[in-house]
């Protein structure tokens, strides 16, 4: 069995429940995961300053949680979790709506990478529903954003796709090298790595162009092949069966042919 054809359950951590969630987004094999492409990217390669953040600005900050997140329920059906962040240049609130689990996930003193939009109201700046990742001492870089169902998270899918790439190993490039270089297209294995883990947005775009070209080229070749087969079939001469053979065959049947069957036979 080719590595790309192996079931997705061959990847560590994918049990029946997770396999069912992956099936909903079209991932059943290792190959499906390798070719499940991001819909967008989140650039977390540069940190912003809370002191300089302005209303309406999308920011990425490395900040510590200064206060234990507080949970409020201003009205039925609405839960608000609020924490105060400090990045060394200034402080800012972070507010999450209807995500009560964040109060337990984010402890006071912990350092995180936060990314979201700043809103200034009543003299206070706040990050509204920011995304967050544990800070390991450096920024995560450019993160892919995949189409998902509610049962999966971006973090889980990123990890799963990375394991799928490792399990698949080096793949044979379907485009001849000379042809590919003449068109300025990157190599297949580079494209798959760059589409899922780009070093720059430009690298991701080069990878997307290469994979899109290959998909379109294979589709056009398939159409051409179908057209050639139709031409070949149309050029064949029909086989002429002697009437006596047909009469002998129909006489051997234990029933009489209907008019429709006679027309078809004719």
Short mmCIF file of C-alpha atoms in Angstrom, two decimals:
data_model
loop_
_atom_site.label_atom_id
_atom_site.label_comp_id
_atom_site.label_asym_id
_atom_site.label_seq_id
_atom_site.Cartn_x
_atom_site.Cartn_y
_atom_site.Cartn_z
CA UNK A 1 0.00 0.00 0.00
CA UNK A 2 1.28 3.45 -0.89
CA UNK A 3 1.85 5.74 2.11
CA UNK A 4 -0.73 8.20 0.75
CA UNK A 5 -3.37 5.44 0.68
CA UNK A 6 -2.92 4.47 4.32
CA UNK A 7 -6.00 5.14 6.51
CA UNK A 8 -5.90 8.25 8.65
CA UNK A 9 -6.20 6.04 11.74
CA UNK A 10 -2.57 4.99 11.13
CA UNK A 11 -1.58 8.39 12.53
CA UNK A 12 -1.02 8.40 16.28
CA UNK A 13 -3.89 9.96 18.22
CA UNK A 14 -6.56 9.39 15.56
CA UNK A 15 -9.17 7.10 17.05
CA UNK A 16 -12.73 6.39 15.88
CA UNK A 17 -14.18 9.69 17.15
CA UNK A 18 -11.48 11.86 15.61
CA UNK A 19 -11.57 9.82 12.38
CA UNK A 20 -15.31 10.52 12.17
CA UNK A 21 -14.71 14.26 12.58
CA UNK A 22 -11.99 14.16 9.91
CA UNK A 23 -14.27 12.25 7.54
CA UNK A 24 -16.72 15.18 7.68
CA UNK A 25 -14.10 17.46 6.12
CA UNK A 26 -13.02 14.86 3.55
CA UNK A 27 -9.97 13.40 5.29
CA UNK A 28 -9.96 9.59 5.30
CA UNK A 29 -6.39 8.79 4.25
CA UNK A 30 -2.88 10.12 4.79
CA UNK A 31 -3.01 11.55 1.25
CA UNK A 32 -6.24 13.41 2.05
CA UNK A 33 -4.47 15.09 4.98
CA UNK A 34 -1.39 15.97 2.94
CA UNK A 35 -3.53 17.64 0.27
CA UNK A 36 -5.97 19.34 2.68
CA UNK A 37 -4.91 22.90 1.95
CA UNK A 38 -5.24 26.00 4.16
CA UNK A 39 -7.86 28.61 3.30
CA UNK A 40 -5.78 31.41 4.81
CA UNK A 41 -2.72 32.23 6.95
CA UNK A 42 -2.19 34.08 10.22
CA UNK A 43 1.11 35.93 10.29
CA UNK A 44 2.49 35.67 13.83
CA UNK A 45 6.10 36.29 12.85
CA UNK A 46 6.29 39.86 14.21
CA UNK A 47 5.26 41.13 17.65
CA UNK A 48 3.45 44.44 18.22
CA UNK A 49 3.51 46.69 21.27
CA UNK A 50 0.49 47.10 23.52
CA UNK A 51 1.56 50.67 24.28
CA UNK A 52 1.37 51.57 20.59
CA UNK A 53 -1.73 49.51 19.71
CA UNK A 54 -4.57 51.59 18.30
CA UNK A 55 -8.32 51.12 17.93
CA UNK A 56 -9.19 48.82 15.00
CA UNK A 57 -5.63 47.49 14.66
CA UNK A 58 -4.95 43.74 14.32
CA UNK A 59 -2.03 42.96 16.63
CA UNK A 60 0.20 40.09 17.72
CA UNK A 61 1.61 40.46 21.23
CA UNK A 62 3.65 38.35 23.64
CA UNK A 63 2.13 39.13 27.02
CA UNK A 64 1.77 37.80 30.53
CA UNK A 65 -1.61 37.33 32.19
CA UNK A 66 -1.47 39.76 35.14
CA UNK A 67 -4.77 38.88 36.77
CA UNK A 68 -6.73 35.70 37.19
CA UNK A 69 -9.35 35.70 34.40
CA UNK A 70 -12.73 36.78 35.74
CA UNK A 71 -16.03 35.39 34.49
CA UNK A 72 -19.16 37.54 34.30
CA UNK A 73 -22.70 36.75 33.18
CA UNK A 74 -24.31 40.12 32.42
CA UNK A 75 -27.42 38.46 31.06
CA UNK A 76 -28.83 35.08 30.22
CA UNK A 77 -27.02 33.45 27.31
CA UNK A 78 -23.94 35.69 27.58
CA UNK A 79 -20.72 34.80 29.38
CA UNK A 80 -17.80 37.24 29.44
CA UNK A 81 -14.26 36.27 30.46
CA UNK A 82 -11.84 39.12 31.07
CA UNK A 83 -8.12 39.16 31.85
CA UNK A 84 -5.46 41.88 32.02
CA UNK A 85 -2.37 41.44 29.82
CA UNK A 86 1.06 43.03 30.16
CA UNK A 87 3.77 42.88 27.47
CA UNK A 88 6.29 45.08 29.24
CA UNK A 89 5.33 48.22 27.29
CA UNK A 90 1.80 48.58 28.59
CA UNK A 91 -1.36 46.83 29.71
CA UNK A 92 -4.51 45.87 27.90
CA UNK A 93 -7.63 43.87 28.68
CA UNK A 94 -8.49 40.71 26.79
CA UNK A 95 -12.17 39.84 26.52
CA UNK A 96 -13.77 36.61 25.35
CA UNK A 97 -17.50 36.10 24.80
CA UNK A 98 -19.26 32.77 25.44
CA UNK A 99 -15.98 30.92 25.94
CA UNK A 100 -16.12 30.19 29.70
CA UNK A 101 -13.43 27.47 29.54
CA UNK A 102 -10.78 30.15 28.95
CA UNK A 103 -10.99 31.14 32.62
CA UNK A 104 -9.56 27.72 33.56
CA UNK A 105 -7.19 27.37 30.59
CA UNK A 106 -5.39 30.66 31.22
CA UNK A 107 -3.74 31.06 34.62
CA UNK A 108 -2.26 34.19 36.19
CA UNK A 109 1.44 34.63 35.42
CA UNK A 110 1.39 32.55 32.27
CA UNK A 111 2.94 33.98 29.11
CA UNK A 112 1.09 33.64 25.81
CA UNK A 113 1.06 34.86 22.24
CA UNK A 114 -2.20 36.73 21.70
CA UNK A 115 -3.56 37.82 18.32
CA UNK A 116 -6.69 39.79 17.62
CA UNK A 117 -8.24 43.22 17.03
CA UNK A 118 -7.92 46.12 19.45
CA UNK A 119 -11.01 48.10 20.41
CA UNK A 120 -10.87 51.23 22.57
CA UNK A 121 -13.99 51.99 24.61
CA UNK A 122 -14.41 54.42 27.49
CA UNK A 123 -10.67 55.03 27.62
CA UNK A 124 -9.78 51.32 27.89
CA UNK A 125 -8.13 49.23 25.21
CA UNK A 126 -9.16 45.59 24.87
CA UNK A 127 -8.39 42.67 22.60
CA UNK A 128 -11.71 41.27 21.45
CA UNK A 129 -11.95 37.44 21.38
CA UNK A 130 -8.20 37.08 20.72
CA UNK A 131 -6.67 33.83 19.65
CA UNK A 132 -3.83 32.58 21.81
CA UNK A 133 -0.98 30.07 21.88
CA UNK A 134 1.41 29.17 24.70
CA UNK A 135 4.63 31.15 24.35
CA UNK A 136 7.71 28.96 24.00
CA UNK A 137 10.11 31.88 23.92
CA UNK A 138 9.60 32.78 20.29
CA UNK A 139 6.78 33.66 17.94
CA UNK A 140 5.00 30.79 16.13
CA UNK A 141 5.66 32.31 12.68
CA UNK A 142 3.09 31.99 9.90
CA UNK A 143 0.28 29.63 10.87
CA UNK A 144 -2.07 27.98 8.35
CA UNK A 145 -5.81 28.35 8.90
CA UNK A 146 -7.84 25.36 7.69
CA UNK A 147 -11.58 24.93 7.02
CA UNK A 148 -12.88 23.02 10.06
CA UNK A 149 -15.87 21.51 11.79
CA UNK A 150 -16.62 22.23 15.44
CA UNK A 151 -15.12 18.91 16.59
CA UNK A 152 -11.60 19.84 15.48
CA UNK A 153 -9.23 22.66 16.39
CA UNK A 154 -6.63 24.38 14.22
CA UNK A 155 -3.86 23.19 16.56
CA UNK A 156 -4.94 19.53 16.34
CA UNK A 157 -5.24 19.62 12.56
CA UNK A 158 -1.84 21.33 12.12
CA UNK A 159 -0.19 18.61 14.19
CA UNK A 160 -2.04 15.84 12.37
CA UNK A 161 -1.09 17.17 8.92
CA UNK A 162 2.56 17.45 9.97
CA UNK A 163 2.53 13.78 10.98
CA UNK A 164 0.85 12.90 7.68
CA UNK A 165 3.63 14.68 5.76
CA UNK A 166 6.26 12.73 7.68
CA UNK A 167 4.42 9.45 7.14
CA UNK A 168 4.01 10.10 3.41
CA UNK A 169 7.75 10.68 2.95
CA UNK A 170 9.24 12.10 -0.26
CA UNK A 171 6.76 11.95 -3.16
CA UNK A 172 7.60 11.56 -6.84
CA UNK A 173 7.00 14.78 -8.74
CA UNK A 174 4.45 14.34 -11.53
CA UNK A 175 5.86 17.31 -13.49
CA UNK A 176 9.11 16.77 -15.46
CA UNK A 177 11.89 18.90 -14.02
CA UNK A 178 12.70 20.77 -17.25
CA UNK A 179 9.04 21.58 -17.85
CA UNK A 180 8.58 22.72 -14.25
CA UNK A 181 11.68 24.94 -14.26
CA UNK A 182 10.67 26.49 -17.57
CA UNK A 183 7.39 27.60 -15.98
CA UNK A 184 9.03 28.71 -12.73
CA UNK A 185 7.13 26.18 -10.60
CA UNK A 186 8.53 24.83 -7.33
CA UNK A 187 9.16 21.12 -6.69
CA UNK A 188 6.28 19.03 -5.29
CA UNK A 189 7.73 18.14 -1.86
CA UNK A 190 8.83 21.72 -1.30
CA UNK A 191 5.33 22.88 -2.28
CA UNK A 192 3.62 20.57 0.21
CA UNK A 193 5.90 21.66 3.05
CA UNK A 194 5.57 25.35 2.14
CA UNK A 195 1.78 25.25 1.81
CA UNK A 196 1.44 23.87 5.35
CA UNK A 197 4.48 25.49 7.01
CA UNK A 198 5.49 28.55 4.99
CA UNK A 199 8.54 30.59 6.01
CA UNK A 200 6.98 33.59 4.24
CA UNK A 201 3.65 34.44 2.65
CA UNK A 202 5.47 34.50 -0.72
CA UNK A 203 6.58 30.89 -0.20
CA UNK A 204 2.98 29.89 0.52
CA UNK A 205 1.77 31.59 -2.67
CA UNK A 206 4.46 29.86 -4.76
CA UNK A 207 3.37 26.52 -3.29
CA UNK A 208 -0.31 27.24 -3.97
CA UNK A 209 0.46 28.17 -7.58
CA UNK A 210 2.38 24.94 -8.12
CA UNK A 211 -0.33 22.70 -6.64
CA UNK A 212 -3.12 24.54 -8.49
CA UNK A 213 -1.24 24.20 -11.78
CA UNK A 214 -0.78 20.46 -11.24
CA UNK A 215 -4.45 19.93 -10.40
CA UNK A 216 -5.58 21.83 -13.49
CA UNK A 217 -3.01 20.11 -15.74
CA UNK A 218 -4.10 16.62 -14.62
CA UNK A 219 -7.75 17.55 -15.14
CA UNK A 220 -7.08 18.79 -18.69
CA UNK A 221 -5.05 15.68 -19.50
CA UNK A 222 -7.93 13.52 -18.28
CA UNK A 223 -10.37 15.39 -20.54
CA UNK A 224 -8.01 15.01 -23.48
CA UNK A 225 -7.69 11.29 -22.82
CA UNK A 226 -11.48 10.91 -22.73
CA UNK A 227 -11.76 12.82 -26.02
CA UNK A 228 -9.15 10.64 -27.71
CA UNK A 229 -10.90 7.47 -26.58
CA UNK A 230 -14.20 8.74 -27.97
CA UNK A 231 -12.58 9.51 -31.32
CA UNK A 232 -11.04 6.04 -31.37
CA UNK A 233 -14.39 4.38 -30.64
CA UNK A 234 -16.15 6.47 -33.29
CA UNK A 235 -13.60 5.45 -35.92
CA UNK A 236 -14.14 1.69 -35.38
CA UNK A 237 -16.24 -0.23 -37.89
CA UNK A 238 -19.30 -2.03 -36.53
CA UNK A 239 -19.15 -5.82 -36.51
CA UNK A 240 -21.52 -7.31 -39.09
CA UNK A 241 -23.20 -10.41 -37.76
CA UNK A 242 -24.72 -12.78 -40.41
CA UNK A 243 -28.51 -12.90 -40.29
CA UNK A 244 -28.52 -16.71 -40.05
CA UNK A 245 -26.45 -16.47 -36.88
CA UNK A 246 -28.92 -14.01 -35.36
CA UNK A 247 -31.86 -16.24 -36.37
CA UNK A 248 -30.15 -19.28 -34.83
CA UNK A 249 -29.54 -17.36 -31.60
CA UNK A 250 -33.10 -16.04 -31.25
CA UNK A 251 -34.58 -19.48 -32.05
CA UNK A 252 -32.56 -20.98 -29.19
CA UNK A 253 -34.10 -18.62 -26.63
CA UNK A 254 -36.87 -20.05 -24.38
CA UNK A 255 -39.00 -16.94 -25.03
CA UNK A 256 -39.98 -14.62 -27.86
CA UNK A 257 -38.28 -11.25 -28.16
CA UNK A 258 -40.40 -8.19 -27.48
CA UNK A 259 -40.69 -5.48 -30.12
CA UNK A 260 -38.28 -3.29 -28.16
CA UNK A 261 -35.74 -6.12 -28.01
CA UNK A 262 -36.12 -6.72 -31.73
CA UNK A 263 -35.44 -3.03 -32.44
CA UNK A 264 -32.30 -3.12 -30.30
CA UNK A 265 -31.09 -6.28 -31.98
CA UNK A 266 -31.73 -4.76 -35.40
#
